[in-house]
PDB file of C-alpha atoms in Angstrom:
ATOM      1  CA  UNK V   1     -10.075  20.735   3.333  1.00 42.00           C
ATOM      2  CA  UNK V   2     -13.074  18.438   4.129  1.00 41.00           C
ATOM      3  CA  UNK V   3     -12.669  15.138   2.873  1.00 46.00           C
ATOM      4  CA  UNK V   4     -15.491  12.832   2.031  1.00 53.00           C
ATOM      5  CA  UNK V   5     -15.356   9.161   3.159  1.00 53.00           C
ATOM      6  CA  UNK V   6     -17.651   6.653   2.081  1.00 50.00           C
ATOM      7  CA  UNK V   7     -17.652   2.577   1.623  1.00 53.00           C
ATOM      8  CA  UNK V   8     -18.275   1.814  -1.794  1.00 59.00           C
ATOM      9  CA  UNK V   9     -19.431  -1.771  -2.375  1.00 56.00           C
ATOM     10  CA  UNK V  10     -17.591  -2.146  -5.773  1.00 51.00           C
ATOM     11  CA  UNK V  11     -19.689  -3.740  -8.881  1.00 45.00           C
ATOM     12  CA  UNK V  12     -20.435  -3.038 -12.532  1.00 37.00           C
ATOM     13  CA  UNK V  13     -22.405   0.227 -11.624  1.00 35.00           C
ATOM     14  CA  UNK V  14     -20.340   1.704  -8.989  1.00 41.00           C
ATOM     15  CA  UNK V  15     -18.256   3.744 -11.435  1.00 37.00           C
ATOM     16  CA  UNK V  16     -18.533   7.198  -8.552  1.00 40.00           C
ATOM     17  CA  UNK V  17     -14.605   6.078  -7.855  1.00 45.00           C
ATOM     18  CA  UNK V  18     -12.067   8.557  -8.529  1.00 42.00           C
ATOM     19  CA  UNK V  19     -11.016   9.395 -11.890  1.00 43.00           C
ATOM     20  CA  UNK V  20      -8.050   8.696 -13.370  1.00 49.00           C
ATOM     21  CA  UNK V  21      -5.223  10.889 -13.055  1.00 53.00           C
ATOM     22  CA  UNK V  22      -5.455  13.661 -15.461  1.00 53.00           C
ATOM     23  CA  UNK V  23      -4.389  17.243 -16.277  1.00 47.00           C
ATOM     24  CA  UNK V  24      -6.703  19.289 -15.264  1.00 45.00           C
ATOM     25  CA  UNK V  25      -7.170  23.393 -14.964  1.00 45.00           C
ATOM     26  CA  UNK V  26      -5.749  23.360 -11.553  1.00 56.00           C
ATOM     27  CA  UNK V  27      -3.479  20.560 -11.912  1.00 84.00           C
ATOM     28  CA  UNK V  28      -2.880  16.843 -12.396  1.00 94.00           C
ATOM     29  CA  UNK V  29      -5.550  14.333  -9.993  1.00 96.00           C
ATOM     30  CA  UNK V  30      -3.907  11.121  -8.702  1.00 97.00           C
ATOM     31  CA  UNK V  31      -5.495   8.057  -7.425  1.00 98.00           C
ATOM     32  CA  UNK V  32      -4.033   5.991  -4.837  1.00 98.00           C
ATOM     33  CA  UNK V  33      -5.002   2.795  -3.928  1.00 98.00           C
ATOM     34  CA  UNK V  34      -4.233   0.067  -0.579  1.00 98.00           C
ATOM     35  CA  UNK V  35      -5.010  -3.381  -0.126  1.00 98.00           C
ATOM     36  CA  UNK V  36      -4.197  -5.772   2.205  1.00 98.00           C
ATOM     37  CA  UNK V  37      -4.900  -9.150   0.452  1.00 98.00           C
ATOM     38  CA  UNK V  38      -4.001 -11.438   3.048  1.00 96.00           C
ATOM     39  CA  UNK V  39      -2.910 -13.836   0.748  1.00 96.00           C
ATOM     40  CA  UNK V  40       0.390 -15.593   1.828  1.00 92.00           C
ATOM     41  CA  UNK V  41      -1.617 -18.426   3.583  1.00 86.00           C
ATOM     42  CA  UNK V  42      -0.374 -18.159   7.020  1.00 87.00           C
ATOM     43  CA  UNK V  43      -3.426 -15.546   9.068  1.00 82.00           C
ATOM     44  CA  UNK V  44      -6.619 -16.747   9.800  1.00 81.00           C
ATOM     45  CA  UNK V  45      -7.485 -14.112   7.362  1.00 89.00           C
ATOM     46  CA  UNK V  46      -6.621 -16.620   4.184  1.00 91.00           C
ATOM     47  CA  UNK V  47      -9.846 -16.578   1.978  1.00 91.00           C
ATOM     48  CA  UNK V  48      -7.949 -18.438  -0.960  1.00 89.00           C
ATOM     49  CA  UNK V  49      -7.394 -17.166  -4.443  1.00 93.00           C
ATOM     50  CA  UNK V  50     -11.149 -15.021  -3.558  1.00 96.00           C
ATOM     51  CA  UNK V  51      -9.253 -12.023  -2.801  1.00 97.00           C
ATOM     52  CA  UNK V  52      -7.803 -12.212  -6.232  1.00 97.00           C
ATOM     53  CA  UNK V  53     -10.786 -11.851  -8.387  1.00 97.00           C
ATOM     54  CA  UNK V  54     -12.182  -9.012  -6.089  1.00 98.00           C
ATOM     55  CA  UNK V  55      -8.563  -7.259  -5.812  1.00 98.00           C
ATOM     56  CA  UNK V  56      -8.800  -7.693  -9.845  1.00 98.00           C
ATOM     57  CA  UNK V  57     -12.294  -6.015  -9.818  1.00 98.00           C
ATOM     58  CA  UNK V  58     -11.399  -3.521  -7.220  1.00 98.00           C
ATOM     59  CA  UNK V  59      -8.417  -2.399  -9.427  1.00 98.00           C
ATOM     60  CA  UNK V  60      -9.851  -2.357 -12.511  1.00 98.00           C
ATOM     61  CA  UNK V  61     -12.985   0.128 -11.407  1.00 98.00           C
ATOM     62  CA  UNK V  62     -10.629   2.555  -8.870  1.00 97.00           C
ATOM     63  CA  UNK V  63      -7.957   2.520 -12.169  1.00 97.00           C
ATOM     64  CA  UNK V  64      -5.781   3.874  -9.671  1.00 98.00           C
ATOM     65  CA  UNK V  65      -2.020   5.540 -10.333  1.00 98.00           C
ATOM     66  CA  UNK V  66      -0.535   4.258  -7.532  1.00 98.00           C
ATOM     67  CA  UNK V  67      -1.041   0.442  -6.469  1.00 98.00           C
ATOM     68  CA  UNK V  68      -0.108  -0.522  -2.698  1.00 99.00           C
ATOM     69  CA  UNK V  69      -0.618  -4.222  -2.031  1.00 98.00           C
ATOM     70  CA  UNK V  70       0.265  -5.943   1.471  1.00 98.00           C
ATOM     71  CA  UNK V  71       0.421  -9.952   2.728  1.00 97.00           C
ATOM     72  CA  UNK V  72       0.926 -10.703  -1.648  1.00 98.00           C
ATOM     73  CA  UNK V  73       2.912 -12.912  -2.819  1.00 98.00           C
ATOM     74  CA  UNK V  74       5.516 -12.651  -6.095  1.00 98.00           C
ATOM     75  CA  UNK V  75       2.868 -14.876  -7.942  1.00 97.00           C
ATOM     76  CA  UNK V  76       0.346 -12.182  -7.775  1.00 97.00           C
ATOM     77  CA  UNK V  77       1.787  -9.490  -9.475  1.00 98.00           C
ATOM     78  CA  UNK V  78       1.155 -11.108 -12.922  1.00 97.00           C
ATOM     79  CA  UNK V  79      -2.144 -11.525 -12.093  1.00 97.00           C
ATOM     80  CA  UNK V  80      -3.157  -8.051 -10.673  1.00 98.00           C
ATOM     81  CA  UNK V  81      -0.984  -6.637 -13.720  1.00 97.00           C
ATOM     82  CA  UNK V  82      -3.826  -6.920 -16.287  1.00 98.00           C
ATOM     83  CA  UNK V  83      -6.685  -4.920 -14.295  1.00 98.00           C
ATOM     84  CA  UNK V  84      -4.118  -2.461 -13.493  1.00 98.00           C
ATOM     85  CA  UNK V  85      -2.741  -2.030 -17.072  1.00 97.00           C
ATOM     86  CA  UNK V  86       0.660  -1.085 -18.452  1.00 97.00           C
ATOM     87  CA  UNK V  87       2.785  -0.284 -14.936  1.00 98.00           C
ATOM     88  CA  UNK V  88       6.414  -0.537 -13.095  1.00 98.00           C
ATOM     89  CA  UNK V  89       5.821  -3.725 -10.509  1.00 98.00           C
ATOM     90  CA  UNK V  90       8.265  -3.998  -7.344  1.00 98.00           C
ATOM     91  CA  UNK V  91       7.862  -7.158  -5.048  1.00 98.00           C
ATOM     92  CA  UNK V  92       9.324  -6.771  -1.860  1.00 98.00           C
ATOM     93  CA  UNK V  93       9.830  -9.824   0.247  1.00 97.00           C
ATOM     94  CA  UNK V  94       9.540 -10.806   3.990  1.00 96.00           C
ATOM     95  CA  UNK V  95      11.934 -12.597   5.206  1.00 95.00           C
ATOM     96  CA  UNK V  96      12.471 -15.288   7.913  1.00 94.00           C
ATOM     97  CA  UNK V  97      14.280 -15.053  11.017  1.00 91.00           C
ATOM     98  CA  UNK V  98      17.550 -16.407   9.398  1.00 92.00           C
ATOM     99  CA  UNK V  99      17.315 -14.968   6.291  1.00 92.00           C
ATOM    100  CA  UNK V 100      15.393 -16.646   3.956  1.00 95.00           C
ATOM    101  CA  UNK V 101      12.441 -15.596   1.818  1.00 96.00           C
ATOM    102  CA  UNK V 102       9.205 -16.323   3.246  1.00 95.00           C
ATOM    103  CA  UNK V 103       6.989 -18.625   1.465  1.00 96.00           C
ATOM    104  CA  UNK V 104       3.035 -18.480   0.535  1.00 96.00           C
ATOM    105  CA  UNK V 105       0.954 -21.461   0.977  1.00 89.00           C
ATOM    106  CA  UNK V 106       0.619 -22.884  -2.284  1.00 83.00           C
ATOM    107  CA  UNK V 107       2.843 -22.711  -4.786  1.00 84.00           C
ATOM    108  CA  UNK V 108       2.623 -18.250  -5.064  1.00 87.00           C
ATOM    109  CA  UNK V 109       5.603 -17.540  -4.304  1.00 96.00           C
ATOM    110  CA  UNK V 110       7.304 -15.617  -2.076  1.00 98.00           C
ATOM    111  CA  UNK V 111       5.780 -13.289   0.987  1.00 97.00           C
ATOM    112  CA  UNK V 112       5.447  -9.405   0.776  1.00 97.00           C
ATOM    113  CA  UNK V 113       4.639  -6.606  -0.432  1.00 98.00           C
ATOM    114  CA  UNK V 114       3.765  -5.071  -4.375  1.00 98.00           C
ATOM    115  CA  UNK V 115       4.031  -1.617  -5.347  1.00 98.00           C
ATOM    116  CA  UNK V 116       3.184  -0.935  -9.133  1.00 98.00           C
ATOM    117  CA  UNK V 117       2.698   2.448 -10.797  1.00 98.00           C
ATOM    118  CA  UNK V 118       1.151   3.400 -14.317  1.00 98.00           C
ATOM    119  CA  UNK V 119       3.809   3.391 -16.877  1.00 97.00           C
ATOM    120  CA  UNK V 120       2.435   7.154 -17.625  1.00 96.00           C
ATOM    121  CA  UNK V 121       4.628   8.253 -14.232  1.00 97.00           C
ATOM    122  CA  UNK V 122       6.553   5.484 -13.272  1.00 97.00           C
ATOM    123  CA  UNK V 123      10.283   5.424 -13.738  1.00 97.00           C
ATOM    124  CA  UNK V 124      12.977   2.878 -13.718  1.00 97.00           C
ATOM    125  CA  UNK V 125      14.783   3.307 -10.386  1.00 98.00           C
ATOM    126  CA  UNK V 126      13.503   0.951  -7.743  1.00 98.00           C
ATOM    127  CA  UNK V 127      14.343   0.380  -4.024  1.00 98.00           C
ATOM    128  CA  UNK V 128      13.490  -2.038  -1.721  1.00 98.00           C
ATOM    129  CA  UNK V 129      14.994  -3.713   1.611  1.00 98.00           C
ATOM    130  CA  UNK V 130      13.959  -5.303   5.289  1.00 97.00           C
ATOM    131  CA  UNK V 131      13.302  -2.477   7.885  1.00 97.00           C
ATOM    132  CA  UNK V 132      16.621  -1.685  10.247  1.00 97.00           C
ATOM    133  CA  UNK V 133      14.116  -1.814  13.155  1.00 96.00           C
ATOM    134  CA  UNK V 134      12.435  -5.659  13.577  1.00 96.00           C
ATOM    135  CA  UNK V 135      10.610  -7.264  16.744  1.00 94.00           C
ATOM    136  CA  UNK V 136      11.914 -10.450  16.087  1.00 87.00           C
ATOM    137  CA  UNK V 137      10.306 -12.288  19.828  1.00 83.00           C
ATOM    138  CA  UNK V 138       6.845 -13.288  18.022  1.00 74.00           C
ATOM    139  CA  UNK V 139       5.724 -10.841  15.102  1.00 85.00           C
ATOM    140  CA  UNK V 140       3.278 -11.942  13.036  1.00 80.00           C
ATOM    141  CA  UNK V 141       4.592 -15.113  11.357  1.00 81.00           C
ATOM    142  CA  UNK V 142       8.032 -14.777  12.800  1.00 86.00           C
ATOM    143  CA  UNK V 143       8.767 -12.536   9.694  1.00 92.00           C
ATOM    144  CA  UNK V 144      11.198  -9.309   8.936  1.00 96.00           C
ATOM    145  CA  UNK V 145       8.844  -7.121   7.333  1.00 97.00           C
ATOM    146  CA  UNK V 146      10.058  -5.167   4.251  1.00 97.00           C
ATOM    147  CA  UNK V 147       9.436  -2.209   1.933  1.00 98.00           C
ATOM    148  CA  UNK V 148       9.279  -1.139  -1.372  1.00 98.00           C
ATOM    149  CA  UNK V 149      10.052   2.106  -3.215  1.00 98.00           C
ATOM    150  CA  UNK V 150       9.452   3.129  -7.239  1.00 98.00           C
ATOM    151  CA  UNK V 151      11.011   6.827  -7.080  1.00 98.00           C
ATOM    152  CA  UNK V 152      10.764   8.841 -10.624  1.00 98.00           C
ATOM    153  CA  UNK V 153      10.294  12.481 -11.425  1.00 97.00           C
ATOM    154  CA  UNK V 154       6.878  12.379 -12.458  1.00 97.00           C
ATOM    155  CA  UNK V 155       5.950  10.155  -9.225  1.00 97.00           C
ATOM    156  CA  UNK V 156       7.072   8.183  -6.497  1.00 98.00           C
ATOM    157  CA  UNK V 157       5.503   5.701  -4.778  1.00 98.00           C
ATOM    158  CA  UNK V 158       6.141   3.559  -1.799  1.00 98.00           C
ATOM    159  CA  UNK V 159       4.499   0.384   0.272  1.00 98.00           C
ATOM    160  CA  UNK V 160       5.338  -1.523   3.370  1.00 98.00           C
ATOM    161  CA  UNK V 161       3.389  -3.904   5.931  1.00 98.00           C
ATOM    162  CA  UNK V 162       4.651  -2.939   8.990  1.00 98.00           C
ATOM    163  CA  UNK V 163       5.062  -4.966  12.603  1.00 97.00           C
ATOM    164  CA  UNK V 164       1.842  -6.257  14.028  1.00 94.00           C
ATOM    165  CA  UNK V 165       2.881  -7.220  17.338  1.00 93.00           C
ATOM    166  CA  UNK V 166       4.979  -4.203  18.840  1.00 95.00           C
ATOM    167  CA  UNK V 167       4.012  -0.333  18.329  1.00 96.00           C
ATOM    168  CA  UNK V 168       6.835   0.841  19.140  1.00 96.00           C
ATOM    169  CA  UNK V 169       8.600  -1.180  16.380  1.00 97.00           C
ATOM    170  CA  UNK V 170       5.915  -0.497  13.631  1.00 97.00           C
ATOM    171  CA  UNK V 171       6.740   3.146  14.404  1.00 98.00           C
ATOM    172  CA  UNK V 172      10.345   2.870  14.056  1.00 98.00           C
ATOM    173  CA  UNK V 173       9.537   1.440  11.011  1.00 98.00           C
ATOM    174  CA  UNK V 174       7.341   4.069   9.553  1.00 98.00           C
ATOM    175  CA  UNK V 175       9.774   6.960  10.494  1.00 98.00           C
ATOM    176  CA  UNK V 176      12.240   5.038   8.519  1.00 98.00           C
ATOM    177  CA  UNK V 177      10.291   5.033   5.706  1.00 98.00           C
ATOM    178  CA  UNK V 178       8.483   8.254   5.236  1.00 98.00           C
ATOM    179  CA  UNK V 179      12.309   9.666   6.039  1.00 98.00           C
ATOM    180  CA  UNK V 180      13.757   7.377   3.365  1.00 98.00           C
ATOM    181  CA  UNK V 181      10.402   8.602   0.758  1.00 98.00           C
ATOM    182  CA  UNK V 182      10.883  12.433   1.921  1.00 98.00           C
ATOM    183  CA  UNK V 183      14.350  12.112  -0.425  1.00 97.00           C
ATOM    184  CA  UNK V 184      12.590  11.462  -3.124  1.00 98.00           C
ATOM    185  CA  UNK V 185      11.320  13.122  -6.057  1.00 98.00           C
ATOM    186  CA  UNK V 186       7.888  14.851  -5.456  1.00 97.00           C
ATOM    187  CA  UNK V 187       4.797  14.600  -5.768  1.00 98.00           C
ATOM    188  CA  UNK V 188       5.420  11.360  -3.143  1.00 98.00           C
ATOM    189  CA  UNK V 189       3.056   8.825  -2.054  1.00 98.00           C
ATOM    190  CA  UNK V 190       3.441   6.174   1.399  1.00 98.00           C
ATOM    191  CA  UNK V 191       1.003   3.407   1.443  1.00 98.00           C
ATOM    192  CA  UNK V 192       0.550   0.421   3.868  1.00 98.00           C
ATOM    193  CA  UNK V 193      -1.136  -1.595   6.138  1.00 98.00           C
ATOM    194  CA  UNK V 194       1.090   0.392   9.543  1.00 98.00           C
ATOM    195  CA  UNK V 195      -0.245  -1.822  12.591  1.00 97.00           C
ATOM    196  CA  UNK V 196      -0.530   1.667  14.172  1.00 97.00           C
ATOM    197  CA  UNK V 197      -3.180   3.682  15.265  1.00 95.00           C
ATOM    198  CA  UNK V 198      -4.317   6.571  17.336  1.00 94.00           C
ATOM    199  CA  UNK V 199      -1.297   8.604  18.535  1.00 95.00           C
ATOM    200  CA  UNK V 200       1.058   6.100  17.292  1.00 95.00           C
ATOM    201  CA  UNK V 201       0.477   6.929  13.966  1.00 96.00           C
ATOM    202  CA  UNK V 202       0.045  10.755  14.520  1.00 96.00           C
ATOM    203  CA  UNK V 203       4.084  10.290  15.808  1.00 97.00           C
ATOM    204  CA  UNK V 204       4.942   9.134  12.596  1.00 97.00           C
ATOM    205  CA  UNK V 205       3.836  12.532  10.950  1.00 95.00           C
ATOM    206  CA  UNK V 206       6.759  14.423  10.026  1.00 90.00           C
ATOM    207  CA  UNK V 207       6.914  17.879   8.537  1.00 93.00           C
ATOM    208  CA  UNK V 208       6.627  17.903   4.465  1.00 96.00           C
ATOM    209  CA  UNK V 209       3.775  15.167   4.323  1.00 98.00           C
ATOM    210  CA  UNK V 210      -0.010  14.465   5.173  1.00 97.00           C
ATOM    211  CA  UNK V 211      -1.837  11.866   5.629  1.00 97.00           C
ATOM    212  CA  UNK V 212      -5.442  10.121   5.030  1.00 98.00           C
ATOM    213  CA  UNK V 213      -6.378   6.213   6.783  1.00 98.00           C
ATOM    214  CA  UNK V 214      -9.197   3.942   6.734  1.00 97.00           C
ATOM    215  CA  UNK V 215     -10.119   4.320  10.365  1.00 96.00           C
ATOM    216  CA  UNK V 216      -8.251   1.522  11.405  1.00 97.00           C
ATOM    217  CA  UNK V 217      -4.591   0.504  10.292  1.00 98.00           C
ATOM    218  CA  UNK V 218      -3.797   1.434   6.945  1.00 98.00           C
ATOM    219  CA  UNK V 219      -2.795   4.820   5.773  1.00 98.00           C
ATOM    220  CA  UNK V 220      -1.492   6.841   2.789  1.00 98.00           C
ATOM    221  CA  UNK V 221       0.632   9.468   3.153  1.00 98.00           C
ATOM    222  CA  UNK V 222       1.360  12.329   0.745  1.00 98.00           C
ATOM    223  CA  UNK V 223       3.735  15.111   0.421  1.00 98.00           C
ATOM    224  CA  UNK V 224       2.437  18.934   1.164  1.00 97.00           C
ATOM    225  CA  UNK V 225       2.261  19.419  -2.482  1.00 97.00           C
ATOM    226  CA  UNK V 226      -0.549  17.169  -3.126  1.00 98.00           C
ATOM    227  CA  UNK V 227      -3.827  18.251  -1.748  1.00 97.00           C
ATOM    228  CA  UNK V 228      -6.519  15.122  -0.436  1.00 98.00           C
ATOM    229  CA  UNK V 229      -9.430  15.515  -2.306  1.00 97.00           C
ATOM    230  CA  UNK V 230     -11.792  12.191  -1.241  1.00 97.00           C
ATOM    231  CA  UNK V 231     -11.242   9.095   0.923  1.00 98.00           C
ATOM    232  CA  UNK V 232     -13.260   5.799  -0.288  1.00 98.00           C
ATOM    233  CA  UNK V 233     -12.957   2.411   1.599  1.00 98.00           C
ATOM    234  CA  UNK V 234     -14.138  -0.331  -0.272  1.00 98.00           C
ATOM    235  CA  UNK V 235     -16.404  -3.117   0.855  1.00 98.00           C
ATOM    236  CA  UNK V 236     -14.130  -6.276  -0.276  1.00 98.00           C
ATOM    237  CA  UNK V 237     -16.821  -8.883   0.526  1.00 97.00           C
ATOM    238  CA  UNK V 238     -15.310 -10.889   3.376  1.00 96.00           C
ATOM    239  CA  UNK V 239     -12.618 -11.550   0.626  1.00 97.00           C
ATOM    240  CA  UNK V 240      -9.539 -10.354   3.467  1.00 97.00           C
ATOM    241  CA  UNK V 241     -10.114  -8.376   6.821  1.00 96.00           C
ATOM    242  CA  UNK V 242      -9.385  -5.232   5.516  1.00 97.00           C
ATOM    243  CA  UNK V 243     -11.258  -2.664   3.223  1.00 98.00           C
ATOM    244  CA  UNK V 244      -9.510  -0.848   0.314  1.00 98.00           C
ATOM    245  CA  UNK V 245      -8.083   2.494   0.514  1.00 98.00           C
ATOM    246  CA  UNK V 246      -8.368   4.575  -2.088  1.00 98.00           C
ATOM    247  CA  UNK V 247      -7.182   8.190  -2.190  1.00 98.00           C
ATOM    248  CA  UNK V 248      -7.816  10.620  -4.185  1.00 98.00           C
ATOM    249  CA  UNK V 249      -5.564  14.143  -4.061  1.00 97.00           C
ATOM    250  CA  UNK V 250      -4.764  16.904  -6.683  1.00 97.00           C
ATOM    251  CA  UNK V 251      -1.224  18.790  -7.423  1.00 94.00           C
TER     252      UNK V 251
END
């Protein structure tokens, strides 16, 4: 299936996003959306609390089912909650090298990762944890990176920011996850900023899912029930260093 791809520079007229998901004659459409904020303070990246009013925007245009956010912090969910609407929030944290929660600049919060899904499909079990695999020499901040899962029969949905600094670690990390995900109940979403690329992602594919990226490092990966119907990336105005990803697939 050909799949369109093109950057939308979000504002009050650039309503062409994806529809919400609705029932349809050949099915239900779901929209599926990644960020990477870069909001915990630490990258060169940091823009400030910028990235929050164009996440906000971003969200509330896209109205996306499934909400993938990396480099957050705990503080943000409450304020990302009101563009996305009623929704199930998870925060998963990073973690330092002995243990301890990693801290935004600040005042947010802690370090990680948000997944939230529309109360329409979310359901009340939720999993989250710190990857078995870690390159703990120099990664990123020093950090254990984690993941997040909201599993539920309608739905499930899961997000993780995976090693920057070794490939063969951030793929180790991505097979763990799309294994863990493949247990869950279908249709089933991955999204995340994956520090992989090229081949290294392609031998993270396993059998049961496909996949859609922005060019670059982030990804969303579905199960072979849903069918991709249009890739966006969205312009987010020097606001982080990464576009948003927004998928849209039918079931």
């Amino acid at each position: 299936m050909a799949v369109n791809r093109v950057i939308l520079a979000l504002s009050a007229v650039a309503i062409l996003v994806a529809p919400s998901a609705a029932a349809t004659g050949t099915g239900t459409t779901f929209t599926v959306l990644q960020l990477n904020i870069c909001h915990g303070g630490m990258a060169g990246c940091y823009r400030g609390d910028a990235v929050m009013h164009k996440a906000a925007e971003v969200i509330r245009l896209s109205k996306p089912q499934v909400l993938s956010v990396n480099e957050a912090c705990s503080g943000d969910i409450d304020r990302l909650r009101p563009a996305m609407g009623p929704a199930r929030a998870l925060f998963a944290e990073a973690r330092n090298l002995d243990g301890t929660p990693v801290l935004c600049r600040g005042g947010d919060g802690r370090y990680g990762n948000i997944i939230m899904v529309s109360a329409g499909f979310a359901g009340t079990t939720e999993e989250s944890g710190i990857h078995a695999a870690q390159y703990t020499a120099a990664d990123g901040i020093g950090e254990l990176r984690s993941w997040a899962c909201l599993p539920a029969a309608r739905l499930s949905a899961c997000t993780t920011h995976l090693s920057s600094d070794n490939a063969p670690t951030a793929l180790a990390q991505c097979r763990e996850l799309i294994s863990r995900a493949a247990r869950h109940p279908r249709p089933v979403f991955v999204a995340g900023d994956l520090n992989l690329r090229g081949q290294g992602v392609r031998d993270c594919d396993r059998g049961g899912f496909s996949r859609r990226g922005d060019g670059n490092v982030q990804y969303v990966f579905a199960s072979d029930d849903v069918s991709f119907v249009r890739t966006d990336d969205i312009d987010m105005a020097g606001t982080t260093d990464h576009p948003g990803l927004l998928i849209t697939g039918s079931r």
